[in-house]
Amino acid sequence: GAVVSQHPSWVICKSGTSVKIECRSLDFQATTMFWYRQFPKQSLMLMATSNEGSKATYEQGVEKDKFLINHASLTLSTLTVTSAHPEDSSFYICSASWSGGGPDTQYFGPGTRLTVL
Amino acid sequence: SQQGEEDPQALSIQEGENATMNCSYKTSINNLQWYRQNSGRGLVHLILIRSNEREKHSGRLRVTLDTSKKSSSLLITASRAADTASYFCATYSEKLTFGTGTRLTIIP
């Protein structure tokens, strides 16, 4: 149980385009979803936290207009990288928690590798 | 800012040997968790130790936590080639904050 999927697993796009990444909880209702980014050989950095039906809370230094997060249902959150540039190339990982488990118990997706040319 | 600093950054050992990784952090925590990440893949949760616990075991894994020193260690006994991965500690206090990671290579 507690499976989180991400789609796509990898994407290559041209500079200036927007890319949408989906994060789905497959067998539980995710009251909270989290988005992280990871640069090569580095740690995961939390970008934002989103609760179903409300606006995402962004970490300091993360541009909310560039990284649009929508958590429209209890099983789906999307991250849209707008006007992507090569410096946005990274590994994006989502995680999800449910009300019974608490925010410290997160189930991670397999990640999406974004390459911006 | 980086909450957890892991030591060593990289570790190579022979299959069958034990691997020890350390994690230090700066602020008070509710719990500390260890994750494994295979190259280019997602995270696998290994073990969670609460702030009032000192040691925890799960299979070949042993985790210790010393809140007075703000440090934790992960011991993998009888290592296998399949243990080759990056290992991250993550502290939880309002949010999950990851350490810098240790890249473990098990040599067959």
Coordinates of N, CA, C and O in Angstrom, one line a residue, chain B:
Chain B
S1 N 18.4 26.0 4.5 CA 19.7 25.6 4.9 C 19.7 24.1 5.2 O 18.7 23.5 5.4
Q2 N 20.9 23.5 5.2 CA 21.0 22.1 5.3 C 21.0 21.8 6.8 O 21.8 22.2 7.6
Q3 N 20.0 21.0 7.1 CA 19.8 20.5 8.5 C 20.8 19.4 8.9 O 21.5 19.4 9.9
G4 N 20.9 18.4 8.0 CA 21.7 17.3 8.2 C 23.0 17.2 7.4 O 23.0 17.5 6.2
E5 N 24.0 17.0 8.1 CA 25.3 16.8 7.4 C 25.7 15.3 7.6 O 25.7 14.8 8.7
E6 N 26.0 14.6 6.5 CA 26.3 13.2 6.6 C 27.8 13.0 6.4 O 28.4 13.7 5.6
D7 N 28.2 11.9 7.0 CA 29.6 11.6 7.0 C 29.7 10.1 7.0 O 29.1 9.4 7.7
P8 N 30.5 9.5 6.1 CA 31.3 10.2 5.0 C 30.4 10.5 3.8 O 29.3 10.1 3.7
Q9 N 30.9 11.3 2.9 CA 30.2 11.6 1.7 C 30.1 10.4 0.8 O 29.1 10.2 0.1
A10 N 31.2 9.6 0.8 CA 31.2 8.4 0.0 C 31.9 7.3 0.8 O 32.8 7.6 1.5
L11 N 31.5 6.1 0.6 CA 32.0 4.9 1.3 C 32.0 3.7 0.4 O 31.0 3.4 -0.2
S12 N 33.2 3.1 0.3 CA 33.2 1.8 -0.5 C 33.8 0.7 0.4 O 34.8 0.9 1.0
I13 N 33.0 -0.4 0.4 CA 33.4 -1.5 1.2 C 33.2 -2.8 0.5 O 32.5 -2.9 -0.5
Q14 N 33.9 -3.8 1.0 CA 33.7 -5.2 0.4 C 32.4 -5.8 0.8 O 31.9 -5.5 1.9
E15 N 31.8 -6.5 -0.1 CA 30.6 -7.2 0.3 C 30.8 -8.1 1.5 O 31.8 -8.8 1.6
G16 N 29.8 -8.1 2.4 CA 29.9 -8.8 3.6 C 30.4 -8.0 4.8 O 30.1 -8.4 6.0
E17 N 31.0 -6.9 4.5 CA 31.4 -6.0 5.6 C 30.3 -5.2 6.1 O 29.2 -5.1 5.4
N18 N 30.5 -4.5 7.2 CA 29.5 -3.6 7.8 C 29.7 -2.2 7.3 O 30.9 -1.8 7.1
A19 N 28.6 -1.5 7.1 CA 28.8 -0.1 6.6 C 28.1 0.8 7.7 O 27.0 0.6 8.1
T20 N 28.8 1.9 8.1 CA 28.3 2.8 9.1 C 28.3 4.2 8.5 O 29.3 4.7 7.9
M21 N 27.2 4.9 8.6 CA 27.0 6.2 8.1 C 26.5 7.1 9.3 O 25.7 6.6 10.1
N22 N 27.0 8.3 9.3 CA 26.6 9.2 10.4 C 25.9 10.5 9.9 O 26.1 10.9 8.8
C23 N 25.1 11.0 10.7 CA 24.3 12.2 10.4 C 24.3 13.1 11.6 O 24.0 12.7 12.7
S24 N 24.6 14.4 11.3 CA 24.6 15.3 12.4 C 23.6 16.4 12.0 O 23.4 16.7 10.8
Y25 N 22.9 17.0 13.0 CA 21.9 18.0 12.7 C 22.0 19.1 13.7 O 22.8 19.0 14.7
K26 N 21.2 20.2 13.5 CA 21.5 21.4 14.3 C 20.4 21.8 15.2 O 20.7 22.4 16.3
T27 N 19.1 21.5 14.9 CA 18.0 21.9 15.7 C 17.3 20.8 16.4 O 17.6 19.6 16.0
S28 N 16.4 21.0 17.3 CA 15.6 20.0 17.9 C 14.7 19.3 16.9 O 14.3 19.9 16.0
I29 N 14.4 18.0 17.1 CA 13.6 17.3 16.2 C 12.6 16.4 16.8 O 12.7 16.2 18.1
N30 N 11.6 16.1 16.1 CA 10.6 15.1 16.6 C 11.0 13.7 16.3 O 10.8 12.8 17.1
N31 N 11.6 13.5 15.1 CA 12.1 12.2 14.7 C 13.1 12.3 13.7 O 13.3 13.4 13.1
L32 N 13.8 11.3 13.4 CA 14.9 11.2 12.4 C 14.6 10.0 11.5 O 14.3 8.9 12.1
Q33 N 14.7 10.2 10.2 CA 14.4 9.1 9.3 C 15.6 8.8 8.4 O 16.4 9.7 8.1
W34 N 15.7 7.6 7.9 CA 16.8 7.2 7.0 C 16.1 6.7 5.7 O 15.1 5.9 5.8
Y35 N 16.6 7.2 4.6 CA 16.1 6.8 3.3 C 17.2 6.2 2.4 O 18.4 6.6 2.6
R36 N 16.9 5.4 1.5 CA 17.8 4.9 0.5 C 17.3 5.4 -0.9 O 16.1 5.5 -1.2
Q37 N 18.3 5.8 -1.8 CA 18.0 6.2 -3.1 C 18.9 5.5 -4.1 O 20.1 5.8 -4.0
N38 N 18.4 4.7 -4.9 CA 19.2 4.2 -6.0 C 19.4 5.2 -7.1 O 18.5 6.1 -7.2
S39 N 20.4 5.1 -7.8 CA 20.8 6.2 -8.8 C 19.6 6.6 -9.7 O 19.0 5.8 -10.4
G40 N 19.2 7.9 -9.6 CA 18.2 8.4 -10.5 C 16.8 7.9 -10.2 O 15.9 8.0 -11.0
R41 N 16.6 7.4 -9.0 CA 15.3 6.8 -8.6 C 14.7 7.6 -7.4 O 15.3 8.5 -6.9
G42 N 13.5 7.1 -7.0 CA 12.9 7.8 -5.9 C 13.5 7.3 -4.6 O 14.5 6.5 -4.5
L43 N 12.9 7.7 -3.5 CA 13.3 7.4 -2.2 C 12.6 6.2 -1.6 O 11.4 6.0 -1.8
V44 N 13.4 5.4 -0.9 CA 12.8 4.2 -0.2 C 13.0 4.5 1.3 O 14.1 4.7 1.8
H45 N 11.9 4.5 2.1 CA 12.0 4.7 3.5 C 12.5 3.5 4.2 O 12.1 2.4 4.0
L46 N 13.6 3.7 5.0 CA 14.2 2.6 5.7 C 13.7 2.4 7.1 O 13.3 1.4 7.6
I47 N 13.8 3.5 7.9 CA 13.6 3.4 9.3 C 13.3 4.8 9.9 O 13.9 5.8 9.4
L48 N 12.5 4.9 10.9 CA 12.2 6.1 11.6 C 12.5 5.9 13.1 O 12.1 4.9 13.6
I49 N 13.2 6.8 13.7 CA 13.5 6.8 15.1 C 13.0 8.1 15.7 O 13.3 9.2 15.3
R50 N 12.3 7.9 16.8 CA 11.7 9.1 17.5 C 12.7 9.7 18.4 O 13.7 9.1 18.9
S51 N 12.5 10.9 18.8 CA 13.4 11.7 19.6 C 13.6 11.1 21.0 O 14.6 11.3 21.6
N52 N 12.6 10.3 21.4 CA 12.8 9.7 22.8 C 13.3 8.3 22.7 O 13.4 7.5 23.7
E53 N 13.7 7.9 21.5 CA 14.3 6.5 21.3 C 15.8 6.7 21.1 O 16.3 7.7 20.6
R54 N 16.6 5.7 21.5 CA 18.0 5.7 21.3 C 18.6 4.8 20.3 O 19.6 5.0 19.7
E55 N 17.8 3.7 20.1 CA 18.3 2.7 19.1 C 17.1 1.9 18.5 O 16.1 1.7 19.2
K56 N 17.2 1.6 17.3 CA 16.2 0.8 16.6 C 16.8 -0.1 15.6 O 17.8 0.2 15.0
H57 N 16.1 -1.3 15.4 CA 16.6 -2.3 14.5 C 15.5 -2.6 13.5 O 14.3 -2.6 13.8
S58 N 16.0 -2.9 12.3 CA 15.1 -3.4 11.3 C 15.9 -4.3 10.3 O 16.7 -3.8 9.5
G59 N 15.8 -5.6 10.5 CA 16.5 -6.5 9.7 C 18.0 -6.3 9.9 O 18.5 -6.4 11.0
R60 N 18.7 -6.0 8.8 CA 20.2 -5.7 8.9 C 20.5 -4.3 9.2 O 21.7 -3.9 9.2
L61 N 19.5 -3.5 9.5 CA 19.7 -2.1 9.8 C 19.7 -1.8 11.3 O 18.8 -2.4 12.0
R62 N 20.6 -1.0 11.7 CA 20.6 -0.6 13.1 C 20.8 0.9 13.1 O 21.8 1.5 12.6
V63 N 19.9 1.6 13.7 CA 20.0 3.1 13.8 C 20.1 3.5 15.3 O 19.4 3.0 16.1
T64 N 21.0 4.5 15.5 CA 21.1 5.0 16.8 C 20.8 6.5 16.8 O 21.0 7.2 15.7
L65 N 20.4 7.1 17.8 CA 20.1 8.5 17.9 C 20.6 9.1 19.2 O 20.3 8.5 20.3
D66 N 21.4 10.1 19.2 CA 21.9 10.8 20.4 C 21.5 12.2 20.3 O 22.1 13.0 19.6
T67 N 20.4 12.5 21.0 CA 19.9 13.9 20.9 C 20.8 14.9 21.6 O 20.7 16.1 21.2
S68 N 21.5 14.5 22.5 CA 22.4 15.4 23.2 C 23.6 15.8 22.3 O 24.0 17.0 22.4
K69 N 24.0 14.9 21.4 CA 25.0 15.3 20.4 C 24.4 15.7 19.1 O 25.1 16.0 18.2
K70 N 23.1 15.6 19.0 CA 22.4 15.9 17.7 C 23.0 15.1 16.6 O 23.5 15.6 15.6
S71 N 23.1 13.8 16.8 CA 23.7 12.9 15.8 C 23.0 11.6 15.7 O 22.3 11.1 16.7
S72 N 23.1 10.9 14.6 CA 22.5 9.6 14.4 C 23.4 8.8 13.5 O 24.3 9.3 12.8
S73 N 23.3 7.5 13.7 CA 24.1 6.6 12.8 C 23.3 5.5 12.2 O 22.3 5.1 12.9
L74 N 23.6 5.1 11.0 CA 23.0 4.0 10.4 C 24.0 2.9 10.1 O 25.0 3.2 9.5
L75 N 23.8 1.7 10.6 CA 24.7 0.6 10.4 C 24.0 -0.4 9.6 O 22.9 -0.8 9.9
I76 N 24.6 -0.8 8.5 CA 24.1 -1.9 7.7 C 25.1 -3.1 7.8 O 26.3 -3.0 7.5
T77 N 24.6 -4.2 8.4 CA 25.4 -5.3 8.6 C 25.4 -6.3 7.4 O 24.5 -6.3 6.6
A78 N 26.5 -7.0 7.3 CA 26.6 -8.0 6.2 C 26.2 -7.5 4.9 O 25.2 -7.9 4.3
S79 N 26.9 -6.4 4.4 CA 26.4 -5.7 3.2 C 26.4 -6.6 2.0 O 27.1 -7.6 1.9
R80 N 25.5 -6.2 1.1 CA 25.3 -6.9 -0.2 C 25.5 -6.0 -1.3 O 25.3 -4.8 -1.1
A81 N 25.7 -6.5 -2.5 CA 25.9 -5.6 -3.7 C 24.6 -4.7 -3.9 O 24.7 -3.6 -4.3
A82 N 23.5 -5.3 -3.6 CA 22.2 -4.6 -3.7 C 22.1 -3.4 -2.8 O 21.2 -2.6 -3.0
D83 N 22.9 -3.3 -1.8 CA 22.9 -2.2 -0.9 C 23.5 -0.9 -1.5 O 23.4 0.2 -0.9
T84 N 24.2 -1.1 -2.6 CA 24.8 0.1 -3.3 C 23.7 1.1 -3.6 O 22.8 0.8 -4.3
A85 N 23.9 2.3 -3.1 CA 22.9 3.4 -3.2 C 23.4 4.6 -2.4 O 24.4 4.6 -1.8
S86 N 22.6 5.6 -2.5 CA 22.8 6.8 -1.7 C 21.9 6.7 -0.5 O 20.7 6.3 -0.6
Y87 N 22.4 7.1 0.7 CA 21.6 7.0 1.9 C 21.5 8.4 2.5 O 22.5 9.1 2.6
F88 N 20.3 8.8 2.8 CA 20.0 10.1 3.3 C 19.3 10.0 4.7 O 18.4 9.2 4.9
C89 N 19.8 10.9 5.6 CA 19.0 11.1 6.8 C 18.1 12.2 6.6 O 18.4 13.1 5.8
A90 N 17.0 12.3 7.3 CA 16.1 13.4 7.2 C 15.5 13.6 8.6 O 15.0 12.7 9.2
T91 N 15.6 14.8 9.1 CA 15.0 15.2 10.4 C 13.7 15.8 10.2 O 13.4 16.5 9.2
Y92 N 12.8 15.5 11.1 CA 11.4 16.0 11.1 C 11.2 16.9 12.3 O 11.3 16.5 13.4
S93 N 10.9 18.2 12.0 CA 10.4 19.1 12.9 C 9.6 20.1 12.1 O 10.1 21.0 11.5
E94 N 8.3 20.0 12.1 CA 7.4 20.8 11.2 C 7.5 20.4 9.7 O 6.5 20.5 9.0
K95 N 8.7 20.1 9.3 CA 8.9 19.6 7.9 C 10.0 18.7 7.9 O 10.8 18.6 8.8
L96 N 10.1 17.9 6.8 CA 11.2 17.0 6.6 C 12.4 17.6 5.9 O 12.2 18.2 4.8
T97 N 13.5 17.6 6.6 CA 14.7 18.2 6.0 C 15.8 17.2 5.8 O 16.2 16.5 6.8
F98 N 16.3 17.1 4.6 CA 17.2 16.0 4.3 C 18.7 16.4 4.4 O 19.1 17.6 4.3
G99 N 19.5 15.4 4.8 CA 20.9 15.6 4.9 C 21.6 15.5 3.5 O 20.9 15.3 2.5
T100 N 22.9 15.6 3.5 CA 23.6 15.7 2.3 C 23.8 14.3 1.6 O 24.2 14.3 0.5
G101 N 23.7 13.3 2.4 CA 23.7 11.9 1.8 C 25.1 11.3 1.8 O 26.1 12.0 1.8
T102 N 25.1 10.0 1.9 CA 26.3 9.2 1.8 C 26.1 8.2 0.6 O 25.2 7.5 0.5
R103 N 27.1 8.3 -0.3 CA 27.0 7.3 -1.5 C 27.8 6.1 -1.1 O 29.0 6.1 -0.9
L104 N 27.1 5.0 -0.9 CA 27.7 3.7 -0.5 C 27.8 2.8 -1.7 O 26.9 2.6 -2.5
T105 N 29.0 2.3 -1.9 CA 29.3 1.3 -2.9 C 29.8 0.0 -2.3 O 30.7 0.0 -1.5
I106 N 29.1 -1.1 -2.6 CA 29.5 -2.4 -2.1 C 30.2 -3.1 -3.3 O 29.7 -3.3 -4.3
I107 N 31.4 -3.5 -3.0 CA 32.3 -4.1 -4.0 C 32.1 -5.7 -3.9 O 32.4 -6.2 -2.8
P108 N 31.6 -6.3 -5.0 CA 31.4 -7.8 -4.9 C 32.7 -8.5 -4.7 O 33.7 -8.1 -5.1

